[in-house]
Amino acid sequence: MNAESLSLCEKLVPASYVQQGAQARRMLENKIRIFIQHRKLPDTGWADHEIEILLQELSTMDSNNFPGNCGVGEREGRLYSSLVARRHFRLAHGIGRSGDITAVQPKAAGSSLVMKLTNSLALDVIKISGVQSVASCFVVPMATGMSLMLCMLAFRAKRPNAKYVIWPRIDQKSCIKSMITAGLEPVVIENKLEGDELRTDEVAMETKIQELGPENIVCVMTTTSCFAPRAPDRLEEVAVLCKKFTIPHLINNAYGLQSSKCTHLIQQAARTGRVDVFVQSLDKNFLVPVGGCIVAGFDPNLIQDISKSYPGRASAGPSLDLFITLLSMGSAGYRQLLQERKQMYTYLGEQLRLCADRNDLRVLDIKHNPISYAIGLPEATDGKVTELGGMLFTRFVSGARVIEKSDKVTTVSGQSFTNFGAHHDNFPCSNMTVAAAVGITMTDIDTFFTRFDQCLKHFRKTHKTSVIVSQENNGANETRLNEQFQEKSALDSKTGKGEST
Ligand SMILES: *Cc1c(COP(=O)(O)O)cnc(C)c1O
């Protein structure tokens, strides 16, 4: 309300009350001013109604919300459903212009401000997470795989004769597809088994680079966050190779922003060698719905080249979700989440070792993975350790991955992998990985172990039977076993027996 409106208000309610109300409003306006001025995460998170007021003001600045606006174009931010309008705070124009995803949209000052402010918040949060020397970043409304592809295509444009991507193996289909869909050729560098851990073979990488010729290589794509028993790549060593051979270095930091170990690796690699871009998922790091990514790097011109290669306008949805979430968290809230995650990682490790002891299993010795663990699984003589995964799934456990030791060859986008899922052709044992990612609670962990214990008991019981019966009739036995599993889990869910909490 302006001064005139306020003085009119004073005719309706006592002036002192109006003044006090106006002062409260000015405090919020001041908060908004400080935010727009500094474009950093506030120390303390904002209340929902404060964020809503800011968003309402921003959406008032978009042409589709102008009073009496008359649109005669083909894209006028028209919305049919009021539900959809409210879901987006009436911001309907998206972000960017046809030539650049970070360009300002003349019809939509409000949406453009959301985009610019979100990118600034993202830069700040990357610094808070540990990559202090990051120079520039932008939010892309595409998940990690597609965003990696966008980056590789931007590299490719600068190295038109190159077609190879040097890629330390990580068994994640979207990584492979990001290269194939970009029309590039993955060159797999197999991981080295060091103790229980899978680590980058930088010697094999250097040999491969020399063999192919650095000028024929679009980039090296490394990975930080990954499932144990794989460890984050040796970023520093790879960065030094990239610098030596003048090859772009792209880092898949999918959920690595939440781990100070991963961000430290990126920071150090950029300091001692070459890092061009690192990409991180919004949903995996910031507790927002799937659909967005942050593309970040150390050279603003390169980051701009990538943003310019995005064809057309883009959804503002992921930026808006991040904008709201970061304002709501504040830097204190974000730091607390990171700290809690670290505590939960330690707790998960302790509980996993106790679980291993009481079930006669072994936790694999993975020193370098700061987010997940792997536990060796009992080798069933009938080789059906993956049933454990199914049993966990029917008990509403999600995210635990059971990796069966196998010499099966899997083809992903035309690329063949032996023992796919294990990150290695012949990793010595079947194992299960569990992760302590941001947002996990102690209840998640405790409940998981209750259910996992039940699954293990059940697995051991049924597999003794299966060994005997399977000598007579393999197929029939399998069917019977599956029925047993289903009966058991149906019973569990009825009686609540699957649960102790
Ligand atoms: C999640 C993830 C991806 C794929 O991410 P999308 O967001 O689904 O494209 C790629 N690599 C790693 C290491 C991941 O964790």
Short mmCIF file of C-alpha atoms and ligand atoms in Angstrom, two decimals:
data_model
loop_
_atom_site.label_atom_id
_atom_site.label_comp_id
_atom_site.label_asym_id
_atom_site.label_seq_id
_atom_site.Cartn_x
_atom_site.Cartn_y
_atom_site.Cartn_z
CA MET A 1 0.00 0.00 0.00
CA ASN A 2 1.26 3.46 -0.75
CA ALA A 3 1.26 6.39 1.67
CA GLU A 4 -2.02 7.70 0.37
CA SER A 5 -3.77 4.39 0.90
CA LEU A 6 -2.33 4.17 4.38
CA SER A 7 -3.60 7.57 5.35
CA LEU A 8 -7.02 6.58 4.03
CA CYS A 9 -6.80 3.51 6.24
CA GLU A 10 -6.29 5.80 9.22
CA LYS A 11 -9.85 7.02 8.73
CA LEU A 12 -11.09 3.48 9.28
CA VAL A 13 -8.89 2.17 12.11
CA PRO A 14 -6.78 4.06 14.67
CA ALA A 15 -3.67 5.63 13.14
CA SER A 16 -1.27 3.94 15.57
CA TYR A 17 -2.49 0.51 14.47
CA VAL A 18 -2.08 1.42 10.82
CA GLN A 19 1.44 2.73 11.47
CA GLN A 20 2.40 -0.49 13.19
CA GLY A 21 1.02 -2.56 10.34
CA ALA A 22 2.87 -0.39 7.85
CA GLN A 23 6.09 -0.86 9.80
CA ALA A 24 5.76 -4.63 9.67
CA ARG A 25 5.24 -4.38 5.94
CA ARG A 26 8.33 -2.15 5.60
CA MET A 27 10.40 -4.77 7.41
CA LEU A 28 9.44 -7.33 4.80
CA GLU A 29 10.12 -4.85 2.01
CA ASN A 30 13.53 -4.26 3.50
CA LYS A 31 14.17 -8.00 3.58
CA ILE A 32 13.27 -8.18 -0.10
CA ARG A 33 15.53 -5.23 -0.90
CA ILE A 34 18.51 -6.77 0.90
CA PHE A 35 17.91 -10.04 -0.95
CA ILE A 36 17.74 -8.41 -4.39
CA GLN A 37 20.77 -6.30 -3.58
CA HIS A 38 23.02 -9.17 -2.45
CA ARG A 39 21.42 -12.09 -4.33
CA LYS A 40 22.63 -14.55 -1.72
CA LEU A 41 20.88 -17.05 0.49
CA PRO A 42 19.47 -15.26 3.53
CA ASP A 43 21.02 -16.53 6.78
CA THR A 44 17.65 -17.52 8.15
CA GLY A 45 15.02 -19.00 5.92
CA TRP A 46 11.95 -16.97 5.03
CA ALA A 47 8.42 -17.80 6.10
CA ASP A 48 6.13 -19.17 3.40
CA HIS A 49 3.92 -16.07 3.39
CA GLU A 50 6.97 -13.84 2.84
CA ILE A 51 8.06 -15.91 -0.14
CA GLU A 52 4.49 -15.81 -1.45
CA ILE A 53 4.34 -12.03 -1.25
CA LEU A 54 7.59 -11.75 -3.22
CA LEU A 55 6.35 -14.21 -5.83
CA GLN A 56 3.02 -12.38 -6.15
CA GLU A 57 4.90 -9.14 -6.74
CA LEU A 58 7.12 -10.76 -9.33
CA SER A 59 4.23 -12.33 -11.20
CA THR A 60 2.46 -8.94 -11.29
CA MET A 61 5.38 -7.82 -13.47
CA ASP A 62 4.65 -10.39 -16.22
CA SER A 63 2.52 -9.29 -19.16
CA ASN A 64 -0.02 -12.09 -18.79
CA ASN A 65 -0.97 -10.56 -15.44
CA PHE A 66 -1.09 -6.92 -16.56
CA PRO A 67 -4.56 -5.43 -16.07
CA GLY A 68 -6.20 -5.08 -19.46
CA ASN A 69 -3.33 -6.74 -21.29
CA CYS A 70 -4.18 -7.53 -24.88
CA GLY A 71 -2.10 -10.31 -26.41
CA VAL A 72 -2.13 -11.01 -30.12
CA GLY A 73 0.87 -13.33 -30.30
CA GLU A 74 0.98 -17.11 -30.33
CA ARG A 75 2.56 -17.35 -26.90
CA GLU A 76 0.88 -15.09 -24.40
CA GLY A 77 1.17 -17.00 -21.15
CA ARG A 78 -2.52 -17.90 -21.19
CA LEU A 79 -3.61 -20.48 -18.64
CA TYR A 80 -6.85 -22.46 -18.73
CA SER A 81 -6.84 -23.99 -15.27
CA SER A 82 -6.70 -21.84 -12.16
CA LEU A 83 -5.09 -24.81 -10.46
CA VAL A 84 -2.22 -24.64 -12.93
CA ALA A 85 -2.06 -20.86 -12.52
CA ARG A 86 -1.73 -21.20 -8.76
CA ARG A 87 0.79 -24.03 -9.05
CA HIS A 88 3.07 -21.63 -10.91
CA PHE A 89 2.19 -18.42 -9.04
CA ARG A 90 0.80 -17.17 -12.37
CA LEU A 91 4.27 -17.14 -13.87
CA ALA A 92 3.53 -18.55 -17.31
CA HIS A 93 6.20 -17.24 -19.65
CA GLY A 94 9.03 -19.56 -18.74
CA ILE A 95 12.62 -18.41 -18.89
CA GLY A 96 15.07 -17.39 -21.60
CA ARG A 97 14.57 -16.37 -25.18
CA SER A 98 15.01 -18.41 -28.29
CA GLY A 99 18.72 -17.59 -28.38
CA ASP A 100 19.76 -18.09 -24.76
CA ILE A 101 18.25 -19.72 -21.69
CA THR A 102 19.70 -16.99 -19.46
CA ALA A 103 18.44 -14.08 -21.59
CA VAL A 104 15.80 -11.70 -20.25
CA GLN A 105 12.28 -12.06 -21.62
CA PRO A 106 10.72 -8.65 -22.48
CA LYS A 107 7.16 -9.86 -21.84
CA ALA A 108 8.12 -11.26 -18.48
CA ALA A 109 10.21 -9.11 -16.18
CA GLY A 110 9.00 -11.13 -13.19
CA SER A 111 9.89 -14.53 -14.61
CA SER A 112 13.23 -13.15 -15.79
CA LEU A 113 13.93 -11.91 -12.27
CA VAL A 114 13.10 -15.34 -10.85
CA MET A 115 15.58 -16.84 -13.32
CA LYS A 116 18.36 -14.35 -12.56
CA LEU A 117 17.86 -14.48 -8.80
CA THR A 118 17.71 -18.29 -8.80
CA ASN A 119 20.96 -18.52 -10.74
CA SER A 120 22.59 -16.20 -8.17
CA LEU A 121 21.23 -18.29 -5.31
CA ALA A 122 22.52 -21.42 -7.03
CA LEU A 123 25.98 -19.89 -7.32
CA ASP A 124 25.92 -18.99 -3.64
CA VAL A 125 24.77 -22.44 -2.58
CA ILE A 126 27.55 -24.08 -4.64
CA LYS A 127 30.07 -21.91 -2.77
CA ILE A 128 28.49 -22.79 0.58
CA SER A 129 28.74 -26.45 -0.43
CA GLY A 130 32.49 -26.14 -0.89
CA VAL A 131 33.34 -25.10 -4.44
CA GLN A 132 34.42 -21.58 -3.46
CA SER A 133 36.03 -20.66 -6.76
CA VAL A 134 32.99 -21.42 -8.94
CA ALA A 135 32.58 -18.51 -11.34
CA SER A 136 29.23 -18.97 -13.01
CA CYS A 137 26.23 -21.28 -13.22
CA PHE A 138 22.69 -21.58 -14.46
CA VAL A 139 19.68 -23.76 -13.78
CA VAL A 140 18.54 -25.94 -16.69
CA PRO A 141 15.05 -27.44 -16.63
CA MET A 142 16.38 -30.87 -17.60
CA ALA A 143 17.66 -33.68 -15.43
CA THR A 144 21.32 -34.68 -15.17
CA GLY A 145 21.66 -36.91 -18.24
CA MET A 146 20.19 -34.34 -20.63
CA SER A 147 22.23 -31.54 -19.09
CA LEU A 148 25.46 -33.53 -19.46
CA MET A 149 24.50 -33.96 -23.10
CA LEU A 150 23.98 -30.21 -23.50
CA CYS A 151 27.47 -29.58 -22.11
CA MET A 152 29.09 -32.16 -24.37
CA LEU A 153 27.41 -30.68 -27.43
CA ALA A 154 28.81 -27.28 -26.48
CA PHE A 155 32.32 -28.79 -26.22
CA ARG A 156 31.78 -30.56 -29.51
CA ALA A 157 30.95 -27.26 -31.24
CA LYS A 158 34.44 -26.03 -30.32
CA ARG A 159 36.14 -29.28 -31.35
CA PRO A 160 34.28 -30.22 -34.52
CA ASN A 161 36.55 -33.13 -35.45
CA ALA A 162 36.45 -34.79 -32.06
CA LYS A 163 34.05 -37.63 -31.34
CA TYR A 164 35.30 -39.57 -28.33
CA VAL A 165 34.35 -39.13 -24.70
CA ILE A 166 36.82 -40.63 -22.25
CA TRP A 167 34.68 -42.04 -19.48
CA PRO A 168 35.71 -43.93 -16.35
CA ARG A 169 33.03 -46.56 -16.10
CA ILE A 170 29.96 -45.87 -13.99
CA ASP A 171 27.04 -48.22 -14.46
CA GLN A 172 24.30 -45.61 -14.81
CA LYS A 173 22.36 -45.81 -18.04
CA SER A 174 21.67 -42.08 -18.34
CA CYS A 175 25.41 -41.38 -18.38
CA ILE A 176 25.89 -43.65 -21.38
CA LYS A 177 22.85 -42.24 -23.11
CA SER A 178 24.05 -38.68 -22.58
CA MET A 179 27.05 -39.50 -24.80
CA ILE A 180 25.22 -41.65 -27.35
CA THR A 181 22.33 -39.21 -27.80
CA ALA A 182 24.87 -36.43 -28.32
CA GLY A 183 26.20 -38.52 -31.23
CA LEU A 184 29.50 -39.18 -29.47
CA GLU A 185 31.45 -42.33 -28.86
CA PRO A 186 32.08 -43.40 -25.26
CA VAL A 187 35.54 -44.77 -24.56
CA VAL A 188 35.20 -46.79 -21.38
CA ILE A 189 38.07 -46.71 -18.89
CA GLU A 190 37.57 -49.73 -16.64
CA ASN A 191 37.84 -49.13 -12.91
CA LYS A 192 40.71 -50.54 -10.91
CA LEU A 193 39.88 -52.81 -8.00
CA GLU A 194 41.87 -51.59 -4.99
CA GLY A 195 40.99 -53.73 -1.99
CA ASP A 196 37.19 -53.68 -1.98
CA GLU A 197 37.04 -50.35 -3.78
CA LEU A 198 36.67 -49.42 -7.45
CA ARG A 199 38.84 -46.47 -8.38
CA THR A 200 39.89 -44.51 -11.45
CA ASP A 201 42.65 -46.02 -13.56
CA GLU A 202 44.33 -42.77 -14.59
CA VAL A 203 47.28 -44.61 -16.13
CA ALA A 204 44.97 -46.49 -18.50
CA MET A 205 43.27 -43.15 -19.19
CA GLU A 206 46.50 -41.45 -20.21
CA THR A 207 47.43 -44.35 -22.49
CA LYS A 208 44.00 -44.15 -24.11
CA ILE A 209 44.26 -40.39 -24.63
CA GLN A 210 47.60 -40.79 -26.37
CA GLU A 211 46.32 -43.67 -28.47
CA LEU A 212 43.24 -41.77 -29.70
CA GLY A 213 44.96 -38.40 -29.98
CA PRO A 214 43.83 -35.55 -27.68
CA GLU A 215 42.39 -33.56 -30.61
CA ASN A 216 39.92 -36.38 -31.30
CA ILE A 217 38.53 -36.30 -27.79
CA VAL A 218 35.50 -34.10 -27.04
CA CYS A 219 36.00 -34.30 -23.29
CA VAL A 220 36.73 -36.51 -20.33
CA MET A 221 33.62 -37.16 -18.25
CA THR A 222 34.28 -38.09 -14.63
CA THR A 223 31.83 -38.82 -11.82
CA THR A 224 31.91 -37.83 -8.15
CA SER A 225 28.75 -39.19 -6.53
CA CYS A 226 28.21 -42.87 -7.24
CA PHE A 227 27.21 -46.08 -5.53
CA ALA A 228 29.76 -48.01 -3.51
CA PRO A 229 31.84 -50.08 -4.12
CA ARG A 230 32.77 -47.47 -6.73
CA ALA A 231 34.50 -44.43 -5.28
CA PRO A 232 34.37 -40.90 -6.69
CA ASP A 233 36.83 -40.53 -9.55
CA ARG A 234 40.36 -39.32 -8.90
CA LEU A 235 39.45 -35.85 -10.07
CA GLU A 236 42.77 -34.18 -9.40
CA GLU A 237 44.78 -36.71 -11.37
CA VAL A 238 42.29 -36.60 -14.25
CA ALA A 239 42.21 -32.79 -14.16
CA VAL A 240 46.00 -32.74 -14.47
CA LEU A 241 45.77 -35.03 -17.53
CA CYS A 242 43.09 -32.77 -19.06
CA LYS A 243 45.31 -29.76 -18.56
CA LYS A 244 48.36 -31.52 -19.97
CA PHE A 245 46.53 -32.67 -23.12
CA THR A 246 44.20 -29.62 -23.42
CA ILE A 247 41.01 -31.66 -23.21
CA PRO A 248 37.77 -30.33 -21.66
CA HIS A 249 36.86 -31.93 -18.35
CA LEU A 250 33.18 -32.46 -17.52
CA ILE A 251 32.24 -33.67 -14.04
CA ASN A 252 29.01 -35.50 -13.33
CA ASN A 253 28.37 -34.31 -9.79
CA ALA A 254 24.79 -35.65 -9.75
CA TYR A 255 24.30 -35.77 -5.97
CA GLY A 256 27.77 -34.66 -4.97
CA LEU A 257 26.87 -31.12 -3.92
CA GLN A 258 25.57 -32.50 -0.62
CA SER A 259 28.96 -33.98 0.24
CA SER A 260 31.88 -31.76 1.25
CA LYS A 261 34.23 -34.55 0.13
CA CYS A 262 32.88 -34.40 -3.44
CA THR A 263 32.91 -30.61 -3.59
CA HIS A 264 36.43 -30.57 -2.17
CA LEU A 265 37.52 -32.91 -4.95
CA ILE A 266 36.08 -30.51 -7.54
CA GLN A 267 37.67 -27.49 -5.89
CA GLN A 268 41.09 -29.14 -5.72
CA ALA A 269 40.87 -30.49 -9.26
CA ALA A 270 40.05 -27.02 -10.58
CA ARG A 271 42.98 -25.59 -8.63
CA THR A 272 45.61 -28.07 -9.77
CA GLY A 273 44.35 -29.12 -13.18
CA ARG A 274 41.54 -28.51 -15.61
CA VAL A 275 37.83 -28.58 -14.82
CA ASP A 276 35.46 -27.00 -17.31
CA VAL A 277 31.99 -27.81 -16.07
CA PHE A 278 30.36 -29.69 -13.23
CA VAL A 279 26.71 -30.69 -13.32
CA GLN A 280 24.43 -31.42 -10.35
CA SER A 281 20.88 -32.54 -10.00
CA LEU A 282 18.32 -30.28 -8.30
CA ASP A 283 16.17 -33.04 -6.86
CA LYS A 284 19.04 -35.11 -5.51
CA ASN A 285 20.65 -32.18 -3.72
CA PHE A 286 17.83 -29.80 -2.79
CA LEU A 287 14.70 -31.81 -2.01
CA VAL A 288 12.68 -30.53 -5.00
CA PRO A 289 10.85 -32.59 -7.66
CA VAL A 290 12.87 -34.21 -10.44
CA GLY A 291 13.40 -32.07 -13.51
CA GLY A 292 16.26 -29.66 -13.08
CA CYS A 293 20.00 -29.35 -12.90
CA ILE A 294 22.69 -26.77 -12.24
CA VAL A 295 25.40 -26.42 -14.86
CA ALA A 296 28.37 -24.70 -13.22
CA GLY A 297 31.95 -23.88 -14.07
CA PHE A 298 35.02 -21.74 -13.65
CA ASP A 299 34.88 -19.75 -16.87
CA PRO A 300 31.80 -17.51 -17.28
CA ASN A 301 32.25 -17.40 -21.07
CA LEU A 302 32.08 -21.17 -21.37
CA ILE A 303 29.00 -21.34 -19.13
CA GLN A 304 27.40 -18.67 -21.31
CA ASP A 305 28.25 -20.64 -24.45
CA ILE A 306 26.42 -23.63 -22.99
CA SER A 307 23.39 -21.54 -21.99
CA LYS A 308 23.32 -20.11 -25.50
CA SER A 309 23.25 -23.56 -27.03
CA TYR A 310 19.92 -24.35 -25.34
CA PRO A 311 17.34 -24.16 -28.11
CA GLY A 312 14.30 -22.06 -27.30
CA ARG A 313 12.59 -20.98 -24.17
CA ALA A 314 12.49 -23.20 -21.12
CA SER A 315 10.26 -24.13 -18.22
CA ALA A 316 10.61 -21.88 -15.20
CA GLY A 317 9.30 -24.67 -12.97
CA PRO A 318 12.61 -26.09 -11.72
CA SER A 319 14.06 -22.59 -11.17
CA LEU A 320 10.96 -21.58 -9.25
CA ASP A 321 11.14 -24.71 -7.06
CA LEU A 322 14.78 -24.01 -6.26
CA PHE A 323 14.07 -20.31 -5.65
CA ILE A 324 11.33 -21.11 -3.13
CA THR A 325 13.31 -23.90 -1.49
CA LEU A 326 16.54 -21.95 -1.01
CA LEU A 327 14.72 -18.88 0.35
CA SER A 328 12.83 -21.17 2.68
CA MET A 329 15.97 -22.99 3.88
CA GLY A 330 18.25 -20.01 4.22
CA SER A 331 21.95 -20.78 4.53
CA ALA A 332 21.46 -21.94 8.14
CA GLY A 333 18.82 -24.46 7.09
CA TYR A 334 20.94 -25.70 4.21
CA ARG A 335 24.05 -26.11 6.34
CA GLN A 336 22.03 -27.95 8.94
CA LEU A 337 20.73 -30.38 6.31
CA LEU A 338 24.29 -31.04 5.16
CA GLN A 339 25.42 -31.63 8.71
CA GLU A 340 22.52 -33.94 9.47
CA ARG A 341 23.27 -35.92 6.34
CA LYS A 342 26.83 -36.41 7.45
CA GLN A 343 25.64 -37.64 10.84
CA MET A 344 23.21 -40.02 9.16
CA TYR A 345 26.01 -41.31 6.94
CA THR A 346 28.01 -42.20 10.06
CA TYR A 347 24.95 -43.73 11.72
CA LEU A 348 24.13 -45.79 8.64
CA GLY A 349 27.71 -47.12 8.64
CA GLU A 350 27.52 -48.10 12.31
CA GLN A 351 24.19 -49.80 11.90
CA LEU A 352 25.37 -51.59 8.77
CA ARG A 353 28.34 -53.06 10.64
CA LEU A 354 26.06 -54.24 13.46
CA CYS A 355 23.74 -55.76 10.89
CA ALA A 356 26.66 -57.49 9.20
CA ASP A 357 27.84 -58.92 12.53
CA ARG A 358 24.48 -60.38 13.49
CA ASN A 359 23.89 -61.79 10.01
CA ASP A 360 27.38 -63.12 9.33
CA LEU A 361 28.04 -60.74 6.48
CA ARG A 362 30.85 -58.34 5.70
CA VAL A 363 30.67 -54.60 5.10
CA LEU A 364 33.00 -53.84 2.22
CA ASP A 365 35.89 -51.57 3.05
CA ILE A 366 35.08 -48.48 1.00
CA LYS A 367 37.06 -45.55 2.32
CA HIS A 368 36.45 -43.01 -0.41
CA ASN A 369 32.71 -43.04 -0.95
CA PRO A 370 31.24 -40.31 1.26
CA ILE A 371 27.57 -41.11 0.59
CA SER A 372 27.01 -44.83 0.22
CA TYR A 373 28.12 -48.19 1.59
CA ALA A 374 28.23 -51.71 0.22
CA ILE A 375 27.69 -54.94 2.10
CA GLY A 376 28.64 -58.37 0.73
CA LEU A 377 25.63 -60.65 0.35
CA PRO A 378 25.32 -64.39 0.98
CA GLU A 379 26.06 -66.29 -2.21
CA ALA A 380 23.03 -68.45 -2.74
CA THR A 381 23.85 -71.71 -4.46
CA ASP A 382 20.93 -71.19 -6.80
CA GLY A 383 22.25 -67.73 -7.61
CA LYS A 384 19.16 -65.70 -6.85
CA VAL A 385 20.55 -63.04 -4.60
CA THR A 386 18.61 -60.39 -6.51
CA GLU A 387 15.45 -61.83 -4.92
CA LEU A 388 16.56 -59.95 -1.84
CA GLY A 389 16.04 -56.75 -3.81
CA GLY A 390 12.52 -57.83 -4.71
CA MET A 391 11.78 -58.78 -1.11
CA LEU A 392 12.93 -55.37 0.09
CA PHE A 393 10.82 -53.70 -2.57
CA THR A 394 7.65 -55.53 -1.53
CA ARG A 395 8.39 -54.42 2.03
CA PHE A 396 8.37 -50.81 0.84
CA VAL A 397 12.11 -50.34 0.97
CA SER A 398 13.30 -48.25 -1.93
CA GLY A 399 16.78 -47.29 -3.01
CA ALA A 400 18.74 -50.32 -1.79
CA ARG A 401 20.44 -51.84 -4.82
CA VAL A 402 21.27 -55.51 -4.93
CA ILE A 403 24.04 -56.24 -7.40
CA GLU A 404 24.47 -59.89 -8.28
CA LYS A 405 27.89 -61.09 -9.35
CA SER A 406 27.37 -62.16 -12.92
CA ASP A 407 29.21 -62.56 -16.19
CA LYS A 408 26.15 -61.53 -18.17
CA VAL A 409 26.71 -59.00 -20.92
CA THR A 410 24.27 -56.09 -21.01
CA THR A 411 23.94 -53.77 -23.95
CA VAL A 412 23.11 -50.14 -23.24
CA SER A 413 22.62 -47.94 -26.31
CA GLY A 414 24.83 -50.29 -28.32
CA GLN A 415 27.59 -50.43 -25.72
CA SER A 416 28.31 -53.80 -24.12
CA PHE A 417 29.06 -54.14 -20.44
CA THR A 418 29.94 -57.28 -18.53
CA ASN A 419 28.40 -57.49 -15.06
CA PHE A 420 26.48 -54.25 -15.59
CA GLY A 421 25.49 -52.55 -12.35
CA ALA A 422 28.69 -53.56 -10.58
CA HIS A 423 30.88 -50.90 -12.30
CA HIS A 424 33.37 -53.70 -12.99
CA ASP A 425 33.61 -56.80 -15.21
CA ASN A 426 34.27 -59.19 -12.35
CA PHE A 427 33.73 -57.60 -9.01
CA PRO A 428 34.44 -60.43 -6.55
CA CYS A 429 31.10 -60.61 -4.70
CA SER A 430 27.40 -59.91 -4.89
CA ASN A 431 26.61 -56.88 -2.80
CA MET A 432 24.00 -54.40 -1.76
CA THR A 433 24.47 -50.66 -1.66
CA VAL A 434 22.64 -48.22 0.57
CA ALA A 435 23.03 -44.46 0.59
CA ALA A 436 22.74 -41.73 3.18
CA ALA A 437 21.56 -38.91 0.93
CA VAL A 438 20.27 -35.54 2.03
CA GLY A 439 16.92 -35.75 3.80
CA ILE A 440 17.36 -39.31 5.10
CA THR A 441 16.20 -39.76 8.71
CA MET A 442 17.19 -42.05 11.55
CA THR A 443 13.75 -43.66 11.24
CA ASP A 444 14.47 -44.50 7.59
CA ILE A 445 17.66 -46.21 8.66
CA ASP A 446 16.23 -48.08 11.66
CA THR A 447 13.20 -49.26 9.70
CA PHE A 448 15.43 -50.36 6.86
CA PHE A 449 17.49 -52.64 9.10
CA THR A 450 14.41 -54.20 10.70
CA ARG A 451 13.11 -55.12 7.27
CA PHE A 452 16.48 -56.13 5.87
CA ASP A 453 17.02 -58.54 8.78
CA GLN A 454 13.65 -60.14 8.02
CA CYS A 455 14.49 -60.42 4.34
CA LEU A 456 17.83 -62.06 5.07
CA LYS A 457 16.27 -64.59 7.44
CA HIS A 458 13.59 -65.38 4.94
CA PHE A 459 16.06 -65.61 2.09
CA ARG A 460 18.28 -68.05 3.94
CA LYS A 461 15.30 -70.18 4.95
CA THR A 462 13.75 -70.42 1.51
CA HIS A 463 17.01 -71.00 -0.21
CA LYS A 464 17.85 -74.06 1.82
CA THR A 465 14.58 -75.57 0.59
CA SER A 466 15.15 -74.43 -2.92
CA VAL A 467 18.50 -76.20 -3.21
CA ILE A 468 16.92 -79.56 -2.46
CA VAL A 469 13.80 -79.13 -4.55
CA SER A 470 15.55 -77.52 -7.47
CA GLN A 471 17.36 -80.79 -8.22
CA GLU A 472 13.99 -82.29 -9.14
CA ASN A 473 12.30 -79.50 -10.97
CA ASN A 474 13.86 -76.14 -11.38
CA GLY A 475 11.03 -74.21 -13.03
CA ALA A 476 8.24 -75.46 -10.78
CA ASN A 477 10.33 -74.74 -7.77
CA GLU A 478 10.89 -71.20 -8.86
CA THR A 479 7.17 -70.59 -9.21
CA ARG A 480 6.50 -72.06 -5.82
CA LEU A 481 9.16 -69.94 -4.24
CA ASN A 482 7.76 -66.78 -5.72
CA GLU A 483 4.32 -67.67 -4.43
CA GLN A 484 5.80 -68.19 -1.02
CA PHE A 485 7.42 -64.78 -1.14
CA GLN A 486 4.21 -63.13 -2.14
CA GLU A 487 2.20 -64.95 0.52
CA LYS A 488 4.74 -63.98 3.09
CA SER A 489 4.80 -60.31 2.21
CA ALA A 490 1.00 -60.16 1.92
CA LEU A 491 0.83 -61.66 5.40
CA ASP A 492 3.42 -59.22 6.71
CA SER A 493 1.53 -56.23 5.44
CA LYS A 494 -1.75 -57.54 6.91
CA THR A 495 -0.40 -58.29 10.34
CA GLY A 496 2.03 -55.41 10.38
CA LYS A 497 4.63 -58.03 11.20
CA GLY A 498 7.04 -56.54 8.74
CA GLU A 499 7.43 -53.68 11.14
CA SER A 500 8.63 -53.05 14.59
CA THR A 501 8.14 -49.30 14.59
C1 LIG B 1 21.01 -39.68 -11.05
C2 LIG B 1 22.26 -39.83 -11.80
C3 LIG B 1 22.30 -39.66 -13.19
C4 LIG B 1 21.09 -39.43 -14.02
O1 LIG B 1 20.35 -38.41 -13.60
P1 LIG B 1 19.00 -37.94 -14.31
O2 LIG B 1 18.76 -36.75 -13.46
O3 LIG B 1 18.01 -39.02 -14.11
O4 LIG B 1 19.30 -37.66 -15.71
C5 LIG B 1 23.51 -39.76 -13.81
N1 LIG B 1 24.63 -40.05 -13.13
C6 LIG B 1 24.62 -40.25 -11.80
C7 LIG B 1 25.89 -40.56 -11.11
C8 LIG B 1 23.43 -40.15 -11.10
O5 LIG B 1 23.43 -40.34 -9.79
#
